Amino acid sequence: MGTRTGTGTGETTGRQQPRLPLSRERVLRAAVDLADRDGLEAVTMRRLAQDLGVEAMSLYHHVANKGAILDGLIEVVLEEIAEAADRAEAPPAGQDWQAALRARILAARQVLLRHRWAPRLLEERAALNPRLIGYFEGLLGILRAGGFSWDLAHHALHALGSRAIGFAQELFTPDDRDAAYDEATEMIAQMAERLPNLTGMLAEVMHNDPDSTLGWCDDQFEFEFGLDLLLDGLERRRAAGGPVRPRRS
Amino acid sequence: MGTRTGTGTGETTGRQQPRLPLSRERVLRAAVDLADRDGLEAVTMRRLAQDLGVEAMSLYHHVANKGAILDGLIEVVLEEIAEAADRAEAPPAGQDWQAALRARILAARQVLLRHRWAPRLLEERAALNPRLIGYFEGLLGILRAGGFSWDLAHHALHALGSRAIGFAQELFTPDDRDAAYDEATEMIAQMAERLPNLTGMLAEVMHNDPDSTLGWCDDQFEFEFGLDLLLDGLERRRAAGGPVRPRRS
DNA sequence: ACCTGAACACCGTTCAAGT
DNA sequence: ACCTGAACACCGTTCAAGT
């Protein structure tokens, strides 16, 4: 579609350099650029190689396969989100939990707007990514500091779900729910000292409901909880009357 | 993966029948079954043909191409949603808008849970589908009957967004926003008599903001509006204290 | 150690040919 | 009218070969 030189050193369009060597980092940077430009379906081994001025097979010396590239893309985005969320200025978390959460979520959104392909990828293959779990650990910490019970904080994470990270509906929809919950439980247990909030929440939720050691979330309940939050809030604004905002922001 | 006979009449596994002829309907039914069973990426022309006991090329006599099959899948799901939403028993809309909306949205959710592949497909290529627009027209009618201003009803649709139909974030994220909004505006105008609520909303929103004849939604504002609904609601439940629910439903 | 060309099993699709 | 086989331009990936 776009113009294409077809030869040369690809992204480094300067004069003939000694051909700087390929690396995992260069491959991932090119993949991010390609996905930002032309979407995720444009990220093929052959096109990526073309952008790098190299043959498709050369990529396999720096990444195991295409799946590793997709996982690398996830890593890049989650790093950007973590960085943006940490930079987001907000009150010291203990003071105003709403402002703290709001700032972090809006910062994450800015990253996702730069990488439109990211939500789908995160939904498809990031459920157990430690960095993503760490992000939710941070949100949970803010809720706890704001006075939330473990129970309510748990439901709050579900309700915020798609807004907190930009993907849809059920927060996680793995192929094998029970296995995925098992893996998540184990991962949190192994990182207990670094994930105090998630560990505490998990203990509470499983204590409240000893039957369901597997699958400790009731998706239908969580869906209705989030839906009712919205419906109640809308009813309140309706009853209050008046315009939603004076001018377009 | 699964067992596969490789020959015979496919889904009609009875004895040698006179080979009932292919049709668009049979192709779509087989495609829905295949997607339900093995996911959307399993829906290839060759595998679909295999399930139907036919060669891949035969499919092209009943559908224009693969895109037409995907659009057909969308049509099937939206029909099921419309049917389920209409069947959902609820108060006569004028009485209790929350119950009416809730019933329709939960009915839609049941359909989407049967077809896990549907949200992605809807998000990718159903933005301008008349049946989907008709579904939102119905939701908007409930809000209006419940006493919502056009303005607040508009924001309510955005806030419910992903929950109302099961897909994410921005409600619609077409490649070319302005062109898509243009098309949507035109489509609503052409169907004005069948879409009184959307027509009314559109007139109001464009009157309030005459600058933006194109792109009549401010995504950032809508995101924050929905986010704040959730944050306010969570704060209210937190302040109220007590468990969220006595037992697991 | 790093890169490559040919090849394989998959895609969607076209086209000329069969009944 | 309906179905098919061969072929084309794409995929991801393997493997033996080049430097």
XYZ file of C-alpha atoms (C1' of nucleotides) in Angstrom:
536
model
C 0.000 0.000 0.000
C 2.420 2.687 1.176
C 5.621 3.599 -0.597
C 8.304 1.030 -0.119
C 11.952 1.163 -0.979
C 12.369 -2.573 -0.842
C 16.101 -2.406 -0.270
C 18.467 -0.603 2.043
C 18.752 -0.506 5.785
C 15.053 0.053 6.402
C 14.184 2.355 9.273
C 17.669 3.894 9.445
C 17.307 5.697 6.165
C 20.649 7.445 6.398
C 23.447 6.615 3.975
C 24.910 3.139 3.798
C 25.902 2.432 7.365
C 27.863 -0.695 8.329
C 24.396 -2.255 8.700
C 23.757 -2.136 12.423
C 22.958 -5.634 13.597
C 19.497 -6.928 14.306
C 18.426 -7.417 17.898
C 15.311 -8.319 19.831
C 14.916 -4.655 20.731
C 15.142 -3.454 17.127
C 12.657 -6.110 16.031
C 10.174 -5.079 18.720
C 10.567 -1.387 18.013
C 9.866 -2.016 14.338
C 6.869 -4.185 15.238
C 5.378 -1.447 17.426
C 5.856 1.111 14.658
C 4.296 -1.196 12.102
C 1.296 -1.995 14.312
C 0.781 1.689 15.163
C 0.896 2.548 11.481
C -1.022 -0.264 9.800
C -2.657 -2.328 12.528
C -1.898 -5.654 14.096
C -2.779 -7.715 11.039
C -0.009 -5.933 9.147
C 2.561 -7.359 11.555
C 3.718 -10.385 9.568
C 7.181 -11.858 9.668
C 7.768 -10.969 6.046
C 6.615 -7.350 6.318
C 8.451 -6.805 9.557
C 11.624 -8.118 7.966
C 11.074 -5.859 4.982
C 10.839 -2.816 7.276
C 14.127 -3.874 8.828
C 15.811 -4.413 5.466
C 16.313 -8.094 6.112
C 14.864 -11.482 5.161
C 11.989 -12.931 7.180
C 14.056 -15.875 8.371
C 16.607 -13.610 10.022
C 14.043 -12.615 12.613
C 14.097 -16.120 14.041
C 17.634 -15.566 15.326
C 16.339 -12.905 17.709
C 12.832 -14.064 18.614
C 11.551 -17.607 19.002
C 8.541 -17.122 16.753
C 5.706 -14.746 16.010
C 4.085 -15.378 19.382
C 7.235 -14.087 21.070
C 6.927 -10.890 19.043
C 3.317 -10.439 20.142
C 4.334 -11.038 23.753
C 7.083 -8.479 23.249
C 4.523 -5.947 22.013
C 2.519 -6.541 25.184
C 5.641 -6.015 27.255
C 6.339 -2.698 25.573
C 2.800 -1.412 26.134
C 2.654 -2.527 29.757
C 5.971 -0.809 30.419
C 4.618 2.397 28.926
C 1.465 2.097 31.031
C 3.382 1.505 34.238
C 5.609 4.467 33.510
C 2.711 6.758 32.617
C 0.702 5.682 35.658
C 3.652 6.300 37.971
C 4.261 9.714 36.431
C 0.605 10.696 36.751
C 0.535 13.319 39.449
C -2.066 12.529 42.059
C -2.639 12.996 45.780
C -0.717 10.590 48.042
C -3.297 7.844 47.576
C -4.365 7.882 51.216
C -6.071 11.235 50.822
C -8.358 11.068 47.801
C -8.696 7.611 46.340
C -10.950 8.804 43.525
C -8.422 11.339 42.270
C -5.583 8.842 42.598
C -7.384 6.126 40.665
C -8.650 8.568 38.093
C -5.188 9.908 37.362
C -3.694 6.457 36.851
C -6.536 5.212 34.667
C -6.502 8.285 32.442
C -2.743 7.948 32.090
C -3.150 4.333 30.987
C -5.776 5.428 28.502
C -3.362 7.854 26.854
C -0.947 5.001 26.196
C -3.669 2.806 24.750
C -4.800 5.577 22.434
C -1.292 5.630 20.974
C -1.439 1.870 20.454
C -4.924 1.034 19.216
C -3.982 -2.601 18.690
C -3.029 -3.077 22.353
C -6.411 -3.758 24.017
C -7.112 -6.745 21.785
C -3.665 -8.168 22.317
C -3.864 -7.663 26.076
C -7.223 -9.374 26.192
C -6.006 -12.288 24.106
C -2.701 -13.103 25.772
C -1.787 -10.944 28.782
C -4.053 -12.367 31.476
C -1.148 -13.703 33.508
C 1.431 -11.081 32.686
C 3.210 -10.057 35.922
C 3.350 -6.453 34.833
C -0.402 -6.362 34.278
C -0.997 -8.035 37.612
C 1.297 -5.424 39.136
C -0.795 -2.663 37.619
C -3.941 -4.050 39.228
C -2.048 -4.504 42.484
C -1.440 -0.758 42.399
C -5.095 0.049 41.769
C -6.098 -2.276 44.578
C -3.656 -0.538 46.910
C -5.314 2.785 46.185
C -8.746 1.354 46.922
C -7.561 -0.156 50.208
C -5.897 3.086 51.248
C -9.226 4.744 50.457
C -11.033 2.557 52.972
C -12.472 -0.187 50.767
C -13.163 -3.632 52.204
C -11.465 -6.489 50.347
C -14.860 -7.536 49.110
C -15.873 -4.185 47.726
C -12.405 -3.567 46.311
C -12.673 -6.851 44.461
C -15.945 -5.868 42.856
C -14.593 -2.411 42.132
C -11.756 -3.890 40.086
C -14.251 -5.873 38.044
C -16.528 -2.880 37.571
C -13.666 -0.687 36.419
C -12.345 -3.590 34.347
C -12.502 -2.443 30.788
C -11.906 1.170 31.697
C -8.908 0.433 33.851
C -6.976 -1.200 31.060
C -9.035 -0.665 27.954
C -10.437 -4.062 27.214
C -13.758 -5.609 27.432
C -16.489 -7.185 29.372
C -15.269 -9.984 31.587
C -11.806 -8.687 32.445
C -10.331 -12.058 31.508
C -11.835 -14.592 29.179
C -9.316 -17.398 28.908
C -10.105 -20.580 27.030
C -9.934 -22.614 30.219
C -11.235 -20.467 33.043
C -10.462 -22.827 35.895
C -6.926 -23.477 34.756
C -6.328 -19.768 34.297
C -7.652 -18.925 37.761
C -5.467 -21.681 39.147
C -2.407 -20.270 37.467
C -3.251 -16.759 38.618
C -3.740 -17.908 42.186
C -0.402 -19.680 42.132
C 1.399 -16.733 40.609
C 0.015 -14.353 43.242
C 0.994 -16.799 45.966
C 4.547 -16.974 44.654
C 4.822 -13.198 44.544
C 2.966 -12.674 47.810
C 5.432 -10.260 49.345
C 5.366 -8.070 46.253
C 1.577 -8.308 45.882
C 0.253 -7.716 49.389
C -3.085 -6.350 48.281
C -3.916 -9.040 45.780
C -2.836 -11.653 48.316
C -5.091 -10.154 50.968
C -8.015 -9.882 48.602
C -7.615 -13.443 47.437
C -7.545 -14.769 50.998
C -10.707 -12.893 51.871
C -12.619 -13.836 48.758
C -11.747 -17.499 49.115
C -12.610 -17.455 52.812
C -16.039 -16.017 52.060
C -16.703 -18.704 49.525
C -14.817 -21.885 50.401
C -16.656 -23.941 47.781
C -15.057 -22.182 44.865
C -11.344 -22.652 45.330
C -11.282 -22.652 41.565
C -12.779 -19.792 39.647
C -13.068 -17.297 42.461
C -15.050 -14.802 40.446
C -18.718 -14.957 39.604
C -18.814 -13.237 36.244
C -22.559 -12.849 36.162
C -22.592 -11.184 39.565
C -19.724 -8.889 38.624
C -21.432 -7.891 35.414
C -24.619 -6.983 37.241
C -22.725 -5.165 39.965
C -20.997 -2.933 37.419
C -24.177 -2.457 35.440
C -26.115 -1.395 38.528
C -23.420 1.086 39.490
C -23.942 2.755 36.142
C -27.724 2.596 36.258
C -27.851 4.053 39.769
C -25.448 6.813 38.836
C -27.433 7.666 35.721
C -30.672 7.818 37.682
C -29.067 10.207 40.147
C -27.888 12.535 37.366
C -31.278 12.358 35.714
C -33.090 13.280 38.926
C -30.634 16.135 39.520
C -31.546 17.596 36.127
C -29.617 20.281 34.295
C -27.117 19.934 31.454
C -24.264 17.486 31.755
C -21.698 20.090 30.793
C -21.926 23.699 29.684
C -19.590 23.468 26.672
C -17.740 20.879 24.667
C -14.398 20.226 26.328
C -7.381 -31.618 16.603
C -10.857 -33.124 16.745
C -11.877 -36.313 15.007
C -12.599 -35.783 11.374
C -14.199 -38.113 8.878
C -12.889 -36.208 5.902
C -15.563 -37.534 3.584
C -19.320 -37.838 3.533
C -22.051 -35.284 3.883
C -20.571 -33.516 6.868
C -23.031 -32.264 9.446
C -25.827 -34.538 8.208
C -24.106 -37.668 9.363
C -27.023 -39.929 8.471
C -26.744 -42.441 5.642
C -26.102 -41.284 2.071
C -28.840 -38.756 1.465
C -29.409 -37.197 -1.968
C -26.930 -34.595 -0.732
C -29.119 -31.669 0.263
C -27.923 -28.637 -1.646
C -25.766 -25.908 -0.186
C -27.310 -22.552 0.586
C -26.331 -19.301 2.220
C -28.289 -20.361 5.299
C -26.553 -23.737 5.594
C -23.166 -22.067 5.177
C -23.916 -19.537 7.909
C -25.288 -22.137 10.269
C -22.152 -24.217 9.850
C -20.000 -21.119 10.356
C -21.757 -20.262 13.635
C -21.315 -23.827 14.875
C -17.655 -23.829 13.903
C -16.987 -20.487 15.586
C -18.855 -21.529 18.737
C -16.833 -24.742 18.861
C -13.321 -23.675 17.864
C -13.258 -19.891 17.766
C -13.313 -17.352 14.992
C -9.842 -18.134 13.694
C -11.042 -21.671 12.920
C -13.554 -20.278 10.444
C -11.601 -20.673 7.209
C -13.110 -21.359 3.828
C -11.441 -24.745 3.664
C -12.508 -25.925 7.120
C -16.017 -24.619 6.685
C -16.285 -26.508 3.408
C -14.955 -29.629 5.100
C -17.677 -29.409 7.754
C -20.220 -29.158 4.971
C -18.749 -32.078 3.026
C -17.882 -29.925 0.077
C -14.899 -28.221 -1.561
C -13.866 -24.732 -0.463
C -14.622 -23.254 -3.865
C -18.254 -24.322 -3.703
C -18.869 -21.814 -0.947
C -18.323 -18.971 -3.390
C -21.538 -19.873 -5.186
C -23.518 -18.929 -2.068
C -21.511 -16.125 -0.489
C -19.457 -13.446 -2.196
C -16.355 -14.042 -0.086
C -15.190 -14.575 3.464
C -16.184 -11.065 4.472
C -19.771 -11.875 3.534
C -19.628 -14.881 5.847
C -18.382 -12.720 8.724
C -21.141 -10.204 8.033
C -23.572 -13.101 8.031
C -22.334 -14.186 11.445
C -22.968 -10.668 12.727
C -26.461 -10.786 11.264
C -27.213 -14.048 13.051
C -26.019 -12.743 16.419
C -27.840 -9.440 16.126
C -31.031 -11.289 15.243
C -30.644 -13.439 18.343
C -30.008 -10.359 20.463
C -33.026 -8.524 19.113
C -35.191 -11.560 19.727
C -33.867 -12.121 23.263
C -34.200 -8.445 24.146
C -37.790 -8.343 22.894
C -38.632 -11.506 24.814
C -37.086 -10.142 28.024
C -40.006 -9.480 30.311
C -39.826 -6.008 31.745
C -42.173 -3.231 32.890
C -43.755 -1.187 30.068
C -40.683 1.020 29.722
C -42.450 4.143 30.901
C -42.667 2.872 34.443
C -39.215 1.736 35.526
C -36.522 2.598 33.041
C -33.817 0.895 35.111
C -35.614 -2.443 35.139
C -36.450 -2.172 31.449
C -32.887 -1.395 30.430
C -31.477 -3.987 32.771
C -33.658 -6.759 31.366
C -32.700 -6.027 27.772
C -28.988 -5.732 28.492
C -28.876 -8.952 30.490
C -30.752 -10.716 27.702
C -28.191 -9.508 25.180
C -25.442 -10.732 27.437
C -26.852 -14.260 27.433
C -26.624 -14.350 23.653
C -23.051 -13.081 23.671
C -22.053 -15.712 26.212
C -23.208 -18.374 23.736
C -21.116 -16.748 21.000
C -17.828 -15.682 22.566
C -16.465 -14.630 19.184
C -19.261 -12.112 18.647
C -18.034 -9.045 20.580
C -14.814 -8.851 18.590
C -16.624 -9.242 15.305
C -19.223 -6.636 16.257
C -16.543 -4.190 17.247
C -14.585 -4.767 14.059
C -17.327 -4.566 11.441
C -20.824 -3.856 12.767
C -20.629 -0.137 13.539
C -23.148 0.762 10.855
C -25.308 -2.331 10.974
C -28.976 -1.273 10.915
C -29.929 -3.998 13.350
C -27.334 -2.786 15.856
C -28.464 0.783 15.406
C -32.005 -0.439 15.966
C -30.961 -2.055 19.224
C -29.510 1.226 20.482
C -32.617 3.027 19.253
C -34.579 0.772 21.596
C -32.310 1.516 24.555
C -32.566 5.212 23.831
C -36.340 4.972 23.742
C -36.333 3.465 27.231
C -34.122 6.260 28.535
C -36.345 8.920 27.001
C -39.487 7.310 28.413
C -37.688 7.345 31.768
C -37.301 11.110 31.627
C -33.760 11.529 30.314
C -32.796 14.654 28.407
C -31.331 14.001 24.963
C -28.009 15.132 26.293
C -27.932 12.845 29.288
C -29.348 9.942 27.278
C -26.523 10.377 24.813
C -23.906 10.135 27.532
C -25.755 7.241 29.111
C -25.459 5.231 25.889
C -21.723 5.847 25.857
C -21.352 4.952 29.523
C -23.268 1.720 29.104
C -21.421 1.102 25.835
C -19.458 -2.027 26.380
C -22.007 -3.486 28.764
C -24.913 -2.834 26.465
C -23.527 -4.922 23.660
C -20.424 -6.557 25.033
C -17.614 -4.717 23.381
C -15.096 -2.286 24.490
C -14.076 1.171 25.361
C -15.022 3.682 22.739
C -18.257 2.136 21.480
C -17.025 2.526 17.915
C -13.434 2.790 16.790
C -13.525 2.880 13.026
C -10.410 3.486 10.970
C -11.734 6.794 9.732
C -13.788 8.367 12.505
C -15.106 11.328 10.573
C -16.196 9.257 7.612
C -17.885 6.748 9.908
C -19.759 9.445 11.800
C -20.786 10.911 8.482
C -22.132 7.597 7.298
C -23.935 7.011 10.573
C -25.522 10.458 10.453
C -26.714 9.849 6.921
C -28.069 6.407 7.723
C -30.043 7.749 10.683
C -31.373 10.569 8.548
C -32.551 8.127 5.890
C -34.313 5.991 8.485
C -35.591 8.962 10.487
C -39.160 7.754 10.783
C -38.054 4.378 12.110
C -35.403 5.900 14.418
C -37.214 8.776 16.122
C -35.068 8.721 19.246
C -31.706 8.628 17.512
C -32.904 11.348 15.166
C -33.982 13.520 18.072
C -30.763 12.937 19.952
C -28.669 13.743 16.926
C -30.503 17.012 16.315
C -30.005 18.085 19.904
C -26.348 17.121 20.111
C -25.525 18.882 16.863
C -27.497 21.963 17.896
C -25.545 22.194 21.143
C -22.282 22.035 19.301
C -22.615 23.456 15.805
C -18.854 23.408 15.213
C -18.625 19.657 15.089
C -20.920 18.592 12.293
C -18.427 15.779 11.875
C -17.548 13.562 14.777
C -20.352 14.452 17.143
C -18.912 12.561 20.083
C -16.078 13.631 22.318
C -14.529 10.305 23.260
C -12.391 11.692 26.022
C -15.375 13.352 27.654
C -17.482 10.215 27.330
C -14.760 8.093 28.838
C -14.449 10.377 31.841
C -18.214 10.611 32.227
C -18.532 6.836 32.435
C -15.508 6.533 34.668
C -16.866 9.116 37.093
C -20.224 7.368 37.251
C -18.409 4.267 38.432
C -16.143 6.104 40.854
C -19.041 8.001 42.410
C -21.083 4.843 42.746
C -18.187 2.982 44.338
C -17.603 5.777 46.828
C -21.266 5.679 47.797
C -21.156 1.912 48.422
C -17.931 2.287 50.349
C -19.372 4.978 52.603
C -22.504 2.880 53.153
C -20.352 0.033 54.438
C -21.503 -3.552 54.884
C -20.970 -6.551 52.640
C -21.790 -6.289 48.965
C -23.852 -9.459 49.054
C -24.607 -12.033 51.708
C -23.902 -15.151 49.654
C -22.494 -16.100 46.314
C -25.317 -16.055 43.798
C 27.415 -16.171 15.002
C 24.420 -14.393 11.952
C 21.833 -14.363 7.716
C 19.524 -16.637 3.619
C 16.916 -19.577 -0.176
C 14.088 -23.287 -1.005
C 10.449 -25.781 0.635
C 6.166 -27.145 3.300
C 1.555 -26.682 5.041
C -1.547 -23.424 5.531
C -4.573 -18.948 4.008
C -8.276 -16.378 0.490
C -9.361 -16.160 -4.129
C -9.465 -16.526 -9.542
C -10.245 -19.009 -13.508
C -11.128 -22.523 -16.624
C -13.150 -26.704 -16.597
C -16.256 -30.291 -15.518
C -21.439 -32.296 -14.621
C -26.939 -24.066 -12.218
C -23.876 -25.933 -9.263
C -19.528 -27.928 -8.030
C -14.427 -28.736 -8.655
C -9.030 -28.855 -9.506
C -5.145 -26.290 -10.469
C -2.934 -22.191 -9.660
C -1.562 -17.642 -7.499
C -0.132 -14.608 -3.884
C -0.002 -14.570 0.632
C 0.852 -16.694 5.777
C 4.318 -19.006 9.710
C 7.949 -22.045 10.030
C 11.792 -25.793 9.190
C 16.000 -27.075 7.413
C 20.135 -27.157 5.048
C 23.171 -24.073 3.351
C 25.922 -20.080 2.933
C 29.321 -16.124 5.047
